[in-house]
C-alpha positions as a Markdown table, in Angstrom:
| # | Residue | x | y | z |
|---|---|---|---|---|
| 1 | Unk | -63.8 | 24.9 | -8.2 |
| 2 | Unk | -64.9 | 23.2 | -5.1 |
| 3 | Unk | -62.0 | 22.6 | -1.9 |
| 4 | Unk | -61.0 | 19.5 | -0.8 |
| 5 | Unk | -62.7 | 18.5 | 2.7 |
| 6 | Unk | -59.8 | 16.2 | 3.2 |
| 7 | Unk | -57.4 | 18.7 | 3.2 |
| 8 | Unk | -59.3 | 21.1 | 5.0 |
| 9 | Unk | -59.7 | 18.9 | 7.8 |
| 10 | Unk | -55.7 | 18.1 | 7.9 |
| 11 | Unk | -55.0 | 21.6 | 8.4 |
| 12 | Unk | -57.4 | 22.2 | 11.1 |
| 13 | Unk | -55.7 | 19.0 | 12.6 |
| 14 | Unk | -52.7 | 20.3 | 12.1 |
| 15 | Unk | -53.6 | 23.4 | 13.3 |
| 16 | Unk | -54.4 | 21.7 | 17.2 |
| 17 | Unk | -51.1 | 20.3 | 17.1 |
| 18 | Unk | -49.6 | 23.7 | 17.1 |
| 19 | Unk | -51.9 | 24.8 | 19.5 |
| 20 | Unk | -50.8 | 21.5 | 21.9 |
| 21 | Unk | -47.2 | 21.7 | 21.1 |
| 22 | Unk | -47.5 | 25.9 | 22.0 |
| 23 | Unk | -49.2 | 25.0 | 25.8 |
| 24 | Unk | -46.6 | 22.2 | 26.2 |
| 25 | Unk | -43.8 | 24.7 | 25.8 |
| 26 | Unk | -45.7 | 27.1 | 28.1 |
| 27 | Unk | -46.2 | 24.6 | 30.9 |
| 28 | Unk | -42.6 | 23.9 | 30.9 |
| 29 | Unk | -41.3 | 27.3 | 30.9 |
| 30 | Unk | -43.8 | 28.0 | 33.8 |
| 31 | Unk | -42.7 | 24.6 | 35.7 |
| 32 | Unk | -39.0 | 26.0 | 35.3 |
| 33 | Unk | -39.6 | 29.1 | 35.9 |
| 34 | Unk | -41.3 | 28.0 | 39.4 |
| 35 | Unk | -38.5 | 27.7 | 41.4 |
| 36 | Unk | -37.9 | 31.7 | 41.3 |
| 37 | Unk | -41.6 | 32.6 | 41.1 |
| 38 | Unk | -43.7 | 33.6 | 44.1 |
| 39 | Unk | -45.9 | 30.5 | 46.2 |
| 40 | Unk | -48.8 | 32.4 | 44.0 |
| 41 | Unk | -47.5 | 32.0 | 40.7 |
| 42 | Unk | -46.0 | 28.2 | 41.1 |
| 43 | Unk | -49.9 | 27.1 | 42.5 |
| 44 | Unk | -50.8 | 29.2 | 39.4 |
| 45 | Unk | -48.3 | 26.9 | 37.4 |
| 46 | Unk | -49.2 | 24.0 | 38.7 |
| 47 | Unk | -52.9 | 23.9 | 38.3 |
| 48 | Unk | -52.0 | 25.2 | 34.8 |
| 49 | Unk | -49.7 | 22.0 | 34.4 |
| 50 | Unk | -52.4 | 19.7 | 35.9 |
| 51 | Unk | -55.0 | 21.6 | 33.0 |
| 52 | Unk | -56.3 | 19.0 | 30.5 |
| 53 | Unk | -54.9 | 21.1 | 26.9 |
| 54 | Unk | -57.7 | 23.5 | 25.3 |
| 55 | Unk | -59.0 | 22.8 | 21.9 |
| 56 | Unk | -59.0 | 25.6 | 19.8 |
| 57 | Unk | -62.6 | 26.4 | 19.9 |
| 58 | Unk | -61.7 | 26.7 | 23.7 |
| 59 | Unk | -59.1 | 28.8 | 22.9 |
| 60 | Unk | -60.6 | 31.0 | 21.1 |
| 61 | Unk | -63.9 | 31.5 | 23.2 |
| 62 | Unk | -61.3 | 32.2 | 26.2 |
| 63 | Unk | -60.7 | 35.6 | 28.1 |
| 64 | Unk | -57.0 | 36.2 | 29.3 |
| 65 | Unk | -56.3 | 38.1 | 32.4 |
| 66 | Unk | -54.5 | 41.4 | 31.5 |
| 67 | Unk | -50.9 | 41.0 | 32.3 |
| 68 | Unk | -48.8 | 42.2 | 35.2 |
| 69 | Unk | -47.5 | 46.1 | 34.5 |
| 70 | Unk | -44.6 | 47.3 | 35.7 |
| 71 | Unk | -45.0 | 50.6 | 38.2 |
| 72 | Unk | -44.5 | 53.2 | 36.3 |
| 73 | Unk | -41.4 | 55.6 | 36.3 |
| 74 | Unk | -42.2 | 58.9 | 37.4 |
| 75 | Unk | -39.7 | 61.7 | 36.8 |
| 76 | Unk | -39.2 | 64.9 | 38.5 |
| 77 | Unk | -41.4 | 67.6 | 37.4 |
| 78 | Unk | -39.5 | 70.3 | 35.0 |
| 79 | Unk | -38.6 | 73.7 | 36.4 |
| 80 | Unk | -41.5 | 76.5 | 34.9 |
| 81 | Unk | -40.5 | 79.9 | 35.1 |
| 82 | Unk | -42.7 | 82.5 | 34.4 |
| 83 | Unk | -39.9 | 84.4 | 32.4 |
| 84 | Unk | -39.9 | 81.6 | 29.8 |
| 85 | Unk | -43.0 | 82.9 | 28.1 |
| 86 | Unk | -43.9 | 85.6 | 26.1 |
| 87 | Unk | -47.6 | 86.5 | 24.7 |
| 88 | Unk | -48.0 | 87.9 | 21.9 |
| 89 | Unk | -50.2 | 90.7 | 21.5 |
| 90 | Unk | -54.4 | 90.3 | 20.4 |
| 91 | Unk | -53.9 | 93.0 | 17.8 |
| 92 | Unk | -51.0 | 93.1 | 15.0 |
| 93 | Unk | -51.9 | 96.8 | 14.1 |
| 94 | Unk | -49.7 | 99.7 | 12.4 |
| 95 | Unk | -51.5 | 102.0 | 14.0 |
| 96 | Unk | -53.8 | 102.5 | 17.6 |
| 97 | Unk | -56.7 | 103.8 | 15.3 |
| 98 | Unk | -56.7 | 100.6 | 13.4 |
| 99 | Unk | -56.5 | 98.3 | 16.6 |
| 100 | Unk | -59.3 | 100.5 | 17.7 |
| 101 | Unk | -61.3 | 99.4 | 14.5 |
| 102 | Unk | -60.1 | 95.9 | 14.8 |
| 103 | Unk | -61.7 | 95.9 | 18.5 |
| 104 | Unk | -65.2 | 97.4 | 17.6 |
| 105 | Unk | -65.3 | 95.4 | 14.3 |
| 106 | Unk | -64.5 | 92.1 | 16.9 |
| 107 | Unk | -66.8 | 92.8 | 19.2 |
| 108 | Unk | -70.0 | 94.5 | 16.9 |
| 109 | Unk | -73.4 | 92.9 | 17.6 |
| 110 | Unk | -75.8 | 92.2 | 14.2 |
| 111 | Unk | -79.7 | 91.4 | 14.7 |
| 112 | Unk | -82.2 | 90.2 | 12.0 |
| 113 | Unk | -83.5 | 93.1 | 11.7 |
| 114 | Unk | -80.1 | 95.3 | 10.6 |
| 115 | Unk | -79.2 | 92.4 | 8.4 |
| 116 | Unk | -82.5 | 92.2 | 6.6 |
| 117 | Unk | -82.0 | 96.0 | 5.9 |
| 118 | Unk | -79.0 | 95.9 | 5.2 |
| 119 | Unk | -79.3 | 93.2 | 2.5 |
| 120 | Unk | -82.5 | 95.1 | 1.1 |
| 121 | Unk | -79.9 | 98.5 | 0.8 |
| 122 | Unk | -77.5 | 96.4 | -0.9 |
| 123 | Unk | -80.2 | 95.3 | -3.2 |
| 124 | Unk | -81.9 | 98.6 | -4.0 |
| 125 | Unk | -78.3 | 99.6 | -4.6 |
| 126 | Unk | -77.6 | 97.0 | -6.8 |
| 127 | Unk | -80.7 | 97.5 | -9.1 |
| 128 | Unk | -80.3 | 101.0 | -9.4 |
| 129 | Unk | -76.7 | 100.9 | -10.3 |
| 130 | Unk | -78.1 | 97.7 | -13.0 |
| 131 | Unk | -80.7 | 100.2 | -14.4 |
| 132 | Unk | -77.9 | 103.0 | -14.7 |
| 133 | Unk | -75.4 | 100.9 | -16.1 |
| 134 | Unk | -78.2 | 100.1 | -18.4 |
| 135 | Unk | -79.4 | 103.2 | -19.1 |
| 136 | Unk | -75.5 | 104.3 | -20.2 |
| 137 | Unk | -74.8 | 101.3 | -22.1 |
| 138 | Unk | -78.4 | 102.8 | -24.3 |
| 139 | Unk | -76.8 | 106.0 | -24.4 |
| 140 | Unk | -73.6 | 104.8 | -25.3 |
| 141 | Unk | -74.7 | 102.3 | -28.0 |
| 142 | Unk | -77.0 | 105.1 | -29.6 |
| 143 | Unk | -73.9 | 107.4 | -29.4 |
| 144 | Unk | -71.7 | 104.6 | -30.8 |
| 145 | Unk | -74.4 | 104.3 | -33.9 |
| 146 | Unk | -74.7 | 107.8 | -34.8 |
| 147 | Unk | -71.1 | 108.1 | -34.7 |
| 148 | Unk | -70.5 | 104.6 | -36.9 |
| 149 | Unk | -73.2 | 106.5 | -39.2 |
| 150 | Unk | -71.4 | 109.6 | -39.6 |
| 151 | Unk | -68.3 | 108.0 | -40.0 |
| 152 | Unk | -69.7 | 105.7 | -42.4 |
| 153 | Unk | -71.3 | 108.6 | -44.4 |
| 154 | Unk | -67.7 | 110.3 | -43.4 |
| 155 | Unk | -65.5 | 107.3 | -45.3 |
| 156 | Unk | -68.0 | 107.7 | -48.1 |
| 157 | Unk | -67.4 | 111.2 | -49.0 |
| 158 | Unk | -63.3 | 110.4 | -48.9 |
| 159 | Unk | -63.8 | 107.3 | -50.6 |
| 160 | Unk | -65.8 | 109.5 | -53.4 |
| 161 | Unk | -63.6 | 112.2 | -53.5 |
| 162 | Unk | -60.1 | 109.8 | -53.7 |
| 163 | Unk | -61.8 | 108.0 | -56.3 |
| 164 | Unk | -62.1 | 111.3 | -58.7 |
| 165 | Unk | -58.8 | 112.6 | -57.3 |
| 166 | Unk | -57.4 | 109.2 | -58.5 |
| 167 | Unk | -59.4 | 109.6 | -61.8 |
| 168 | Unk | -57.7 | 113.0 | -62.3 |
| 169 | Unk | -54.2 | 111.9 | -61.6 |
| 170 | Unk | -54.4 | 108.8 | -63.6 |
| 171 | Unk | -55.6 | 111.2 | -66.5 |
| 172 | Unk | -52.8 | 113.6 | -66.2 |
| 173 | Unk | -50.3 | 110.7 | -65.4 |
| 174 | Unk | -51.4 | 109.2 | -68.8 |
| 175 | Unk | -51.1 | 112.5 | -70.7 |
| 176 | Unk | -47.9 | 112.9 | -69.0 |
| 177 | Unk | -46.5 | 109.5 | -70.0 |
| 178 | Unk | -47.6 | 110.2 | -73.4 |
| 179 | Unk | -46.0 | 113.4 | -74.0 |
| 180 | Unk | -42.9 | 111.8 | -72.0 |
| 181 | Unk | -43.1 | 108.9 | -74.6 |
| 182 | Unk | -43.2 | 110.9 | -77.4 |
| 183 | Unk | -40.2 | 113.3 | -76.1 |
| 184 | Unk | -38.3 | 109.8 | -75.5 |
| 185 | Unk | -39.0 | 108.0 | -79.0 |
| 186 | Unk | -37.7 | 111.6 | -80.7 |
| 187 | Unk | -34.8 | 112.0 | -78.2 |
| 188 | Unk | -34.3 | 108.5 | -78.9 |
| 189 | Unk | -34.4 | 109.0 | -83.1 |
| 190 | Unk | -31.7 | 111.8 | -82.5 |
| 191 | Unk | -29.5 | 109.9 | -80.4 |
| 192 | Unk | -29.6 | 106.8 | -83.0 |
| 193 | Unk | -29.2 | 109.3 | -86.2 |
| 194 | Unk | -25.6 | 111.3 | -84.0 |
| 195 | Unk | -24.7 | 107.6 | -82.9 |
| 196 | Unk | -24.7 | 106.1 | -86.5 |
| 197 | Unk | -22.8 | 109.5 | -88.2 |
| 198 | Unk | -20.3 | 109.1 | -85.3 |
| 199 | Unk | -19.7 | 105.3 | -85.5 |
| 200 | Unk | -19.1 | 105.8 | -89.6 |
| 201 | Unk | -16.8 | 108.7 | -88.8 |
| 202 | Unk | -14.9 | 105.9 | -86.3 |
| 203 | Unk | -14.9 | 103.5 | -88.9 |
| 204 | Unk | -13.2 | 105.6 | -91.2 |
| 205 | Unk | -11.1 | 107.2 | -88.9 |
| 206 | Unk | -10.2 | 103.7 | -87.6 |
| 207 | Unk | -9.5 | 102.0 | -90.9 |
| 208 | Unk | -7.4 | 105.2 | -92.3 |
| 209 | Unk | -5.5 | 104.8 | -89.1 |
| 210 | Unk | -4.9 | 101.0 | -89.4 |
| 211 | Unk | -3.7 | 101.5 | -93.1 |
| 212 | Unk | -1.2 | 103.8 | -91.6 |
| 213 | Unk | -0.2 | 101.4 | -89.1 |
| 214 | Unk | 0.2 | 98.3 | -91.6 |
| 215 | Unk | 2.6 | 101.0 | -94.0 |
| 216 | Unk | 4.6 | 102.2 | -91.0 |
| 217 | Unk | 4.6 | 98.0 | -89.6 |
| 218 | Unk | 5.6 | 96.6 | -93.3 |
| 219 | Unk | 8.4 | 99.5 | -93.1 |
| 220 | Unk | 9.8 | 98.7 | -89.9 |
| 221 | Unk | 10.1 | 95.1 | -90.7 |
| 222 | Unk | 11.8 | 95.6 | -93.9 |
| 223 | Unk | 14.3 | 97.8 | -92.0 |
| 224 | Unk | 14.5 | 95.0 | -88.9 |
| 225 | Unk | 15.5 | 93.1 | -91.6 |
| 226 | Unk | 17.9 | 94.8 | -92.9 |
| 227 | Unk | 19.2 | 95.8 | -90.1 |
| 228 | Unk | 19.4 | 91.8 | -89.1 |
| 229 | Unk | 20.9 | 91.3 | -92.0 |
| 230 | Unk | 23.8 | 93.5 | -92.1 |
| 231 | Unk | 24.4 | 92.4 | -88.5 |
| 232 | Unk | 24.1 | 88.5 | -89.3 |
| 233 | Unk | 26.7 | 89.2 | -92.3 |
| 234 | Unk | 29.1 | 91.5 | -89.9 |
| 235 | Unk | 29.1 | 88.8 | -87.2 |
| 236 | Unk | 29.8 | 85.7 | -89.8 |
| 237 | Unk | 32.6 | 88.2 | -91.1 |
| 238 | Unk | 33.9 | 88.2 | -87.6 |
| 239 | Unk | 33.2 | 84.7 | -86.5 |
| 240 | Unk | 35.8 | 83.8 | -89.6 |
| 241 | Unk | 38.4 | 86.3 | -89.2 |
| 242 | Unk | 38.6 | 85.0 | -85.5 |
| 243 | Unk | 38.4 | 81.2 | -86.6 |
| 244 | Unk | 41.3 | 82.2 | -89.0 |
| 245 | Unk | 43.4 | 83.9 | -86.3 |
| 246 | Unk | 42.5 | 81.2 | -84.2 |
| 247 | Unk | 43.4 | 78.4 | -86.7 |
| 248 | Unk | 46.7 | 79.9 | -87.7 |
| 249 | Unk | 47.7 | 80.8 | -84.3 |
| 250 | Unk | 47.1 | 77.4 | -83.4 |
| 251 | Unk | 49.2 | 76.2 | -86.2 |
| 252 | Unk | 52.4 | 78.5 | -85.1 |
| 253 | Unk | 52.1 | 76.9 | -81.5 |
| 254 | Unk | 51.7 | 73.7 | -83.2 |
| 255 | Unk | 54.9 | 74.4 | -85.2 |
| 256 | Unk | 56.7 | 75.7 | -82.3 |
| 257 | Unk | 56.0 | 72.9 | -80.4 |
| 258 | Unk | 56.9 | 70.2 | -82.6 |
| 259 | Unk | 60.3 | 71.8 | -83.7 |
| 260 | Unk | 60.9 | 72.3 | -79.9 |
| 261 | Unk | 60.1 | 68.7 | -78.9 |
| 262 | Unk | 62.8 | 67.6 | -82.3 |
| 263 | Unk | 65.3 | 70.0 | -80.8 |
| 264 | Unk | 64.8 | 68.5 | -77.8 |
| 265 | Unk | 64.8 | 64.8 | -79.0 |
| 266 | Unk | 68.0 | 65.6 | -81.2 |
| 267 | Unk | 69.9 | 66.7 | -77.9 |
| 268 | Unk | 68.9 | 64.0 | -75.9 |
| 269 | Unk | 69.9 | 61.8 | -78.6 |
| 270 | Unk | 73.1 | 63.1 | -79.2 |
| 271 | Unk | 73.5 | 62.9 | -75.5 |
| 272 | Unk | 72.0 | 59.4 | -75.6 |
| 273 | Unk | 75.1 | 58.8 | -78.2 |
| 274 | Unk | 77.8 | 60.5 | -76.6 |
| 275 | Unk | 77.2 | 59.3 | -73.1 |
| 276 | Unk | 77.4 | 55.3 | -75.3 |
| 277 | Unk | 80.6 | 56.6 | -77.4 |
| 278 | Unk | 82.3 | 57.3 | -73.9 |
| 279 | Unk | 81.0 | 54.6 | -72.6 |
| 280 | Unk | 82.5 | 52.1 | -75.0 |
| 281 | Unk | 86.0 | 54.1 | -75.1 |
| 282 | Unk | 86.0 | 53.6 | -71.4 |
| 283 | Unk | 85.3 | 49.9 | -71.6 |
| 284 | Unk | 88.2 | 49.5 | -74.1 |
């Protein structure tokens, strides 16, 4: 999208206005500011204020003097005493045979020469001990084979010999399960043979016994009812004797009663009568 030239050229307008109304400001400042200023800086001011106002290119293109600094501050310098420091030592050692070592290993010289033999040492070393670690991992491989053989040919003879000591148990464990079948199937026909003679034997035992039982249960019975019987008829006996007592006991009471309440009603009748006759004499 393309920008507007119109309002490009408004801002840059706007822009110098800024840039005017800033200078402005700054004369003003500097023409007030004159009165305390030095003869210097007021003739500075005032051919500042007489300045026609910069455009911006101006502006831009122009070098400012640097600005007035202050003198500096210098303070007193700080008090150094030698018995404010402490060095360490070069060498942190356990020992002064290993800060010997530390010093000559410091201060050891190396030329091409020493360092080309050395490296050729190090690698004559480092094929011979290649070809001897080669040379054992032969020996020990060929070792490891002939012992995987004989311990192959080793499991083979145990795993043939298992195998016919398994043949020859599971043979006799067959012949032994036989003769222990047999043995069980006759121990079995004996057990059945004593079990059935003794459960018949039970049976009749048990069916004498409970023919014994029902005679002596039917007997006792018969005599509980007897025995209930005599004792219903004995209590019923007694139950009317004592209603009879009862009955004519109550009667005599009854009797007694009534010919004491006539007595009583005779008196208080003669009474009744006596106490009128006098009563009547009296009024006469």
């Amino acid at each position: 999208m393309a920008k507007n030239p119109t309002s490009k050229a408004s801002s840059k307008k706007k822009k110098n206005a800024a840039v005017k109304k800033d200078e402005e400001k700054k004369t003003q400042t500097s023409k007030k500011a004159g009165t305390a200023s030095s003869p210097k800086d007021n003739a500075a001011t005032g051919q500042k204020a007489a300045a026609k106002p910069l455009t911006t290119r101006e502006l831009l293109a122009r070098r400012f003097a640097p600005l007035e600094t202050r003198p500096p501050v210098k303070s007193p310098p700080p008090e150094i005493s030698p018995d404010l420091f402490s060095a360490p030592p070069f060498f942190e050692a356990e020992s002064k045979a290993e800060a010997k070592r530390l010093r000559e290993v410091l201060s050891r010289r190396y030329d091409y020469e020493t360092i080309k033999a050395a490296a050729e040492k190090a690698a004559a070393e480092k094929a011979a001990a290649e070809k001897a670690a080669a040379e054992k991992a032969a020996a020990e491989k060929a070792a490891a084979e002939k012992a995987a053989a004989e311990r192959a040919a080793a499991e083979r003879a145990a795993a043939e010999k298992a195998a016919a000591e398994k043949a020859a148990a599971e043979k006799a464990a067959a012949e032994k399960a036989a003769a222990e079948k047999a043995a069980a199937e006759k121990a079995a026909a004996e057990k059945a043979a004593a079990e059935k003679a003794a459960a018949e034997k039970a049976a009749a035992e048990k069916a004498a016994a409970e023919k014994a039982a029902k005679a002596a249960a039917e007997k006792a019975a018969a005599e509980k009812a007897a025995a209930e019987k005599a004792a219903a008829e004995r209590a019923a006996a007694e139950k009317a004797a004592a209603e009879k007592a009862a009955a004519e006991k109550a009667a005599a009471e009854r009797a007694a009663a009534e010919k004491a309440a006539a007595e009583k009603a005779a008196a208080e009748k003669a009474a009744a009568e006596k106490a009128a006759a006098e009563k009547a004499a009296a009024e006469k």
